[in-house]
Coordinates of C-alpha atoms in Angstrom, one line a residue:
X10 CA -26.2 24.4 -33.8
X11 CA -27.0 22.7 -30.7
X12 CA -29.9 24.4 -30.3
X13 CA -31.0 22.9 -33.9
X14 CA -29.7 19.4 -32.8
X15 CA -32.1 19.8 -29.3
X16 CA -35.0 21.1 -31.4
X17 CA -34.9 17.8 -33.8
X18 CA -34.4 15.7 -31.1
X19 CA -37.9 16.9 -28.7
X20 CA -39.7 17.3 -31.8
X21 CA -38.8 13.0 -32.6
X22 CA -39.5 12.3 -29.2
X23 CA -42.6 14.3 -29.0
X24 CA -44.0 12.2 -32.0
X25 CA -42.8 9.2 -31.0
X26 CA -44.3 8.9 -27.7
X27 CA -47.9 10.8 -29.4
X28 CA -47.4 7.4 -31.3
X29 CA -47.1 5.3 -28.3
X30 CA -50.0 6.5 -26.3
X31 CA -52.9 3.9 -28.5
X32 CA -51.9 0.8 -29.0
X33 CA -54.8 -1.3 -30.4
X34 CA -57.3 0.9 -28.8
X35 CA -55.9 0.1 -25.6
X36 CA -54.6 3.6 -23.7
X37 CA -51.2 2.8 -22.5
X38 CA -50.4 6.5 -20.9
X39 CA -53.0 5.6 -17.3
X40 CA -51.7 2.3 -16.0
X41 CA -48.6 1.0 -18.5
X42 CA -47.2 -1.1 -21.1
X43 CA -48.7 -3.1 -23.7
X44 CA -47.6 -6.6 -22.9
X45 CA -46.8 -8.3 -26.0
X46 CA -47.6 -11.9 -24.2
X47 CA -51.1 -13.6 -23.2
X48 CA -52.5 -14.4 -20.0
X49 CA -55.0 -16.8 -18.5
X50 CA -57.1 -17.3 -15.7
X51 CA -59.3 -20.5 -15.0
X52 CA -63.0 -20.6 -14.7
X53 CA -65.2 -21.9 -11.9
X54 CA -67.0 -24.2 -14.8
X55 CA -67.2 -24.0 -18.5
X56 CA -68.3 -20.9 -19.8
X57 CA -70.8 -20.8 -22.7
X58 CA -69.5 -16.8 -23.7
X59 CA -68.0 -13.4 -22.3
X60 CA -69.8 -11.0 -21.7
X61 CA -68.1 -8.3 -20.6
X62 CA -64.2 -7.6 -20.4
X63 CA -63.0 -4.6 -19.3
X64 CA -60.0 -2.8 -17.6
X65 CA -61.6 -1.6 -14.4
X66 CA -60.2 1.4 -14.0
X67 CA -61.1 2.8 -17.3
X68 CA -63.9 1.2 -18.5
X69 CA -62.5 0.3 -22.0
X70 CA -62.4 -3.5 -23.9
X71 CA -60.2 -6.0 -23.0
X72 CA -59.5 -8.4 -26.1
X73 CA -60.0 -11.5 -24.6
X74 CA -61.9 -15.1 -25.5
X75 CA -62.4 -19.0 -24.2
X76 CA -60.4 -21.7 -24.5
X77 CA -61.7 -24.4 -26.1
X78 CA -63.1 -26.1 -23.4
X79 CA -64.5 -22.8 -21.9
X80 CA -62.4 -23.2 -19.0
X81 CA -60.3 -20.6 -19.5
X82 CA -60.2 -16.7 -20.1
X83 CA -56.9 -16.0 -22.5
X84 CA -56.2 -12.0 -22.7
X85 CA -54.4 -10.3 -25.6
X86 CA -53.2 -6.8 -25.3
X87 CA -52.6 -6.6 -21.6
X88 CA -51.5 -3.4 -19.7
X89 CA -49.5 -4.2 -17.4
X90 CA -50.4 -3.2 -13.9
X91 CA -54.4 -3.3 -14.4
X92 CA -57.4 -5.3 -12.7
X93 CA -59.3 -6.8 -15.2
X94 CA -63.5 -7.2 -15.1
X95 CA -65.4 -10.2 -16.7
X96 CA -68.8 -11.1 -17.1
X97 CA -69.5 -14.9 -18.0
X98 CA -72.3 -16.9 -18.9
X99 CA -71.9 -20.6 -18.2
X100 CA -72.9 -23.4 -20.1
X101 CA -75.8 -24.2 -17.7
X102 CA -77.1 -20.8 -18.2
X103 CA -76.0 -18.9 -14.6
X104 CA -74.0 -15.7 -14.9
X105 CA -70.8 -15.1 -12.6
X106 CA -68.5 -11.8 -12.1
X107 CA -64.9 -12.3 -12.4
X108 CA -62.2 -9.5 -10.9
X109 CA -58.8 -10.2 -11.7
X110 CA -55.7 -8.1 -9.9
X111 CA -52.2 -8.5 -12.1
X112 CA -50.4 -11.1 -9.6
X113 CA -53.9 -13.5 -10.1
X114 CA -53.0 -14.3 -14.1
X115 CA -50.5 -16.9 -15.3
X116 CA -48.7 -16.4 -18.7
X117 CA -50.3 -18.2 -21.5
X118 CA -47.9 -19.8 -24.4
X119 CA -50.2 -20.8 -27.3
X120 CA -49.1 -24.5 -28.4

């Protein structure tokens, strides 16, 4: 019976953690969690688009966008522990490289 019980139990926990290895495309089994808050960084100047967000380490989309005055870089999805690579156009038409280490972002609470 307690082999039964063991079986059941490993098998649940097998399937729950094949579950929590993709979480919105985002692989969560290289660097961490799935933060379920938003971050922020600021901009040098406004910035007309992204075009490029990354984790660095693997290569794959960060969901990110602009505040409204294009000041700002909010990120959804975060995994905790990761640099973060951007590409930005600015409004004036220059492009700028932006590398940001975990202790660089500030929390972002949507108002």
């Amino acid at each position: 019976m307690k082999h039964i019980i063991l079986f059941v139990f490993l098998a649940l926990a097998s399937i729950t953690l094949s579950n929590a290895q993709s979480i919105n495309g985002v692989d969560t089994t290289l660097n961490g969690k799935v933060s379920d808050k938003m971050y922020k960084f600021k901009l040098r100047q406004p910035a007309q688009c992204i075009d490029k967000a990354t984790f660095q380490k693997t290569g794959k989309p960060c969901n990110s966008y602009l505040s409204d005055d294009g000041l700002e870089i909010i990120i959804q999805n975060y995994v905790h522990g990761s640099t973060l690579y951007f590409e930005v156009t600015y409004r004036n038409g220059q492009k700028d490289v932006y590398t940001r280490s975990p202790c660089s972002l500030e929390m972002f609470i949507p108002l």
